[in-house]
PDB file of C-alpha atoms in Angstrom:
ATOM      1  CA  LEU A  24      -0.034  -0.059  -0.091  1.00 80.00           C
ATOM      2  CA  ASN A  25       1.531   3.421  -1.038  1.00 85.00           C
ATOM      3  CA  LEU A  26       0.037   6.433   0.622  1.00 86.00           C
ATOM      4  CA  ASN A  27       1.595   8.500  -2.089  1.00 82.00           C
ATOM      5  CA  THR A  28      -0.236   6.505  -5.104  1.00 85.00           C
ATOM      6  CA  TRP A  29      -3.394   6.929  -3.249  1.00 89.00           C
ATOM      7  CA  LEU A  30      -3.594  10.873  -2.825  1.00 84.00           C
ATOM      8  CA  LEU A  31      -2.575  11.313  -6.142  1.00 81.00           C
ATOM      9  CA  PHE A  32      -5.219   8.900  -7.444  1.00 87.00           C
ATOM     10  CA  ILE A  33      -7.763  11.110  -5.289  1.00 87.00           C
ATOM     11  CA  GLN A  34      -6.413  14.264  -6.655  1.00 82.00           C
ATOM     12  CA  TYR A  35      -6.760  13.247  -9.655  1.00 83.00           C
ATOM     13  CA  GLY A  36     -10.199  12.013  -9.389  1.00 84.00           C
ATOM     14  CA  CYS A  37     -11.382  15.186  -7.686  1.00 81.00           C
ATOM     15  CA  SER A  38      -9.725  17.379 -10.601  1.00 80.00           C
ATOM     16  CA  PHE A  39     -11.052  15.338 -13.694  1.00 82.00           C
ATOM     17  CA  GLY A  40     -14.567  14.993 -12.060  1.00 81.00           C
ATOM     18  CA  VAL A  41     -14.647  18.657 -11.509  1.00 80.00           C
ATOM     19  CA  GLU A  42     -13.466  19.205 -15.222  1.00 81.00           C
ATOM     20  CA  LEU A  43     -16.263  16.314 -16.409  1.00 83.00           C
ATOM     21  CA  THR A  44     -18.856  18.428 -14.477  1.00 83.00           C
ATOM     22  CA  MET A  45     -17.780  21.604 -15.760  1.00 82.00           C
ATOM     23  CA  ASN A  46     -17.667  20.234 -19.627  1.00 79.00           C
ATOM     24  CA  ASN A  47     -21.221  18.913 -19.116  1.00 84.00           C
ATOM     25  CA  ALA A  48     -23.072  21.704 -16.816  1.00 88.00           C
ATOM     26  CA  ALA A  49     -21.466  24.907 -18.350  1.00 88.00           C
ATOM     27  CA  ALA A  50     -23.331  25.397 -21.584  1.00 91.00           C
ATOM     28  CA  SER A  51     -26.618  24.900 -19.782  1.00 93.00           C
ATOM     29  CA  TYR A  52     -25.228  27.349 -17.055  1.00 91.00           C
ATOM     30  CA  PHE A  53     -24.439  29.940 -19.652  1.00 92.00           C
ATOM     31  CA  LYS A  54     -27.547  29.599 -21.338  1.00 94.00           C
ATOM     32  CA  ARG A  55     -29.798  29.721 -18.287  1.00 93.00           C
ATOM     33  CA  GLU A  56     -28.089  32.617 -16.283  1.00 92.00           C
ATOM     34  CA  PHE A  57     -27.109  34.740 -19.185  1.00 93.00           C
ATOM     35  CA  GLY A  58     -30.013  34.158 -21.816  1.00 94.00           C
ATOM     36  CA  LEU A  59     -27.732  32.910 -24.489  1.00 94.00           C
ATOM     37  CA  SER A  60     -28.886  30.638 -27.201  1.00 95.00           C
ATOM     38  CA  THR A  61     -27.479  26.865 -27.231  1.00 94.00           C
ATOM     39  CA  GLU A  62     -24.968  27.485 -29.785  1.00 94.00           C
ATOM     40  CA  SER A  63     -23.432  30.891 -27.991  1.00 94.00           C
ATOM     41  CA  ALA A  64     -23.587  28.920 -24.857  1.00 92.00           C
ATOM     42  CA  ALA A  65     -21.653  25.860 -26.014  1.00 92.00           C
ATOM     43  CA  ALA A  66     -18.989  27.762 -27.706  1.00 91.00           C
ATOM     44  CA  ILE A  67     -18.347  29.862 -24.604  1.00 90.00           C
ATOM     45  CA  ALA A  68     -18.333  26.816 -22.428  1.00 87.00           C
ATOM     46  CA  SER A  69     -16.200  24.996 -24.814  1.00 87.00           C
ATOM     47  CA  ILE A  70     -13.369  27.360 -23.632  1.00 84.00           C
ATOM     48  CA  PHE A  71     -13.044  25.197 -20.795  1.00 81.00           C
ATOM     49  CA  GLY A  72     -12.330  22.120 -22.519  1.00 80.00           C
ATOM     50  CA  TRP A  73      -9.866  23.744 -24.663  1.00 83.00           C
ATOM     51  CA  MET A  74      -8.102  25.253 -21.640  1.00 82.00           C
ATOM     52  CA  ASN A  75      -7.583  21.745 -20.142  1.00 79.00           C
ATOM     53  CA  LEU A  76      -5.503  20.516 -23.129  1.00 80.00           C
ATOM     54  CA  PHE A  77      -2.656  23.416 -21.940  1.00 83.00           C
ATOM     55  CA  ALA A  78      -3.334  23.726 -18.369  1.00 82.00           C
ATOM     56  CA  ARG A  79      -2.976  19.795 -17.895  1.00 80.00           C
ATOM     57  CA  GLY A  80       0.125  19.688 -19.597  1.00 85.00           C
ATOM     58  CA  LEU A  81       1.556  22.638 -17.909  1.00 88.00           C
ATOM     59  CA  GLY A  82       0.382  21.441 -14.394  1.00 84.00           C
ATOM     60  CA  GLY A  83       2.036  18.194 -15.320  1.00 86.00           C
ATOM     61  CA  PHE A  84       5.389  19.913 -16.381  1.00 92.00           C
ATOM     62  CA  THR A  85       5.517  21.821 -13.274  1.00 91.00           C
ATOM     63  CA  SER A  86       4.449  18.988 -10.960  1.00 89.00           C
ATOM     64  CA  ASP A  87       7.372  17.063 -12.356  1.00 92.00           C
ATOM     65  CA  LYS A  88       9.958  20.396 -11.590  1.00 94.00           C
ATOM     66  CA  PHE A  89       8.476  20.188  -7.923  1.00 93.00           C
ATOM     67  CA  ASN A  90       9.133  16.383  -7.929  1.00 92.00           C
ATOM     68  CA  SER A  91      12.183  16.871  -9.034  1.00 95.00           C
ATOM     69  CA  LYS A  92      13.625  19.452  -6.713  1.00 95.00           C
ATOM     70  CA  MET A  93      11.542  18.480  -3.318  1.00 95.00           C
ATOM     71  CA  GLY A  94      10.346  14.929  -4.306  1.00 92.00           C
ATOM     72  CA  MET A  95       7.035  13.421  -4.098  1.00 88.00           C
ATOM     73  CA  ARG A  96       6.128  15.855  -1.080  1.00 90.00           C
ATOM     74  CA  GLY A  97       6.823  18.769  -3.391  1.00 91.00           C
ATOM     75  CA  ARG A  98       4.531  17.090  -6.212  1.00 88.00           C
ATOM     76  CA  LEU A  99       1.630  16.601  -3.686  1.00 87.00           C
ATOM     77  CA  ILE A 100       2.143  20.149  -2.308  1.00 90.00           C
ATOM     78  CA  TRP A 101       1.829  21.448  -6.165  1.00 89.00           C
ATOM     79  CA  GLN A 102      -1.037  19.144  -6.884  1.00 86.00           C
ATOM     80  CA  THR A 103      -3.063  20.234  -3.998  1.00 87.00           C
ATOM     81  CA  PHE A 104      -2.536  23.739  -4.344  1.00 90.00           C
ATOM     82  CA  CYS A 105      -3.819  23.322  -7.802  1.00 87.00           C
ATOM     83  CA  LEU A 106      -6.815  21.621  -6.663  1.00 85.00           C
ATOM     84  CA  VAL A 107      -7.591  24.210  -3.813  1.00 89.00           C
ATOM     85  CA  ILE A 108      -7.390  26.862  -6.629  1.00 88.00           C
ATOM     86  CA  GLU A 109      -9.411  25.316  -8.927  1.00 83.00           C
ATOM     87  CA  GLY A 110     -12.271  24.804  -6.373  1.00 85.00           C
ATOM     88  CA  ILE A 111     -12.144  28.466  -5.501  1.00 90.00           C
ATOM     89  CA  MET A 112     -12.383  29.417  -9.191  1.00 87.00           C
ATOM     90  CA  VAL A 113     -15.302  27.270  -9.678  1.00 84.00           C
ATOM     91  CA  PHE A 114     -17.120  28.400  -6.709  1.00 88.00           C
ATOM     92  CA  ALA A 115     -16.335  31.877  -8.022  1.00 89.00           C
ATOM     93  CA  PHE A 116     -17.355  31.115 -11.377  1.00 85.00           C
ATOM     94  CA  SER A 117     -20.750  29.941  -9.939  1.00 86.00           C
ATOM     95  CA  ARG A 118     -21.315  33.519  -8.180  1.00 90.00           C
ATOM     96  CA  THR A 119     -20.282  35.670 -11.034  1.00 89.00           C
ATOM     97  CA  LYS A 120     -23.186  37.762 -12.510  1.00 90.00           C
ATOM     98  CA  SER A 121     -21.409  39.319 -15.683  1.00 92.00           C
ATOM     99  CA  LEU A 122     -20.778  37.087 -18.558  1.00 91.00           C
ATOM    100  CA  GLY A 123     -17.330  38.888 -19.478  1.00 90.00           C
ATOM    101  CA  LEU A 124     -16.448  37.929 -15.725  1.00 90.00           C
ATOM    102  CA  ALA A 125     -17.872  34.456 -15.851  1.00 89.00           C
ATOM    103  CA  ILE A 126     -15.917  33.515 -19.183  1.00 86.00           C
ATOM    104  CA  CYS A 127     -12.522  34.703 -17.582  1.00 86.00           C
ATOM    105  CA  VAL A 128     -13.308  32.821 -14.556  1.00 84.00           C
ATOM    106  CA  CYS A 129     -14.162  29.977 -16.440  1.00 80.00           C
ATOM    107  CA  PHE A 130     -11.103  30.287 -18.741  1.00 75.00           C
ATOM    108  CA  PHE A 131      -8.510  30.370 -15.904  1.00 74.00           C
ATOM    109  CA  SER A 132     -10.563  28.098 -13.498  1.00 70.00           C
ATOM    110  CA  ASP A 133      -8.495  24.879 -14.720  1.00 64.00           C
TER     111      ASP A 133
END
């Protein structure tokens, strides 16, 4: 039983769970909260999915750097920090009343 493996597994599950939920719910959220057409809401919501392409790679690279400097503890600290920030940003996203701000927060929440 390797505790580090389980911690990384739980962190990834939480992160990927948020990603799947956002990918599935963001379009209907934009449509309902801001009165957008389905097409416009889906186009804006896709920003989150596209951002994942860059954020996951950059996060993995940074995690590897922390691992090389501080060992597994550095990797866990970095990934925990990112997971907490992701949670804060998703909460902020749910509270925005401005479309522009919602798009910005959605873009930076991953």
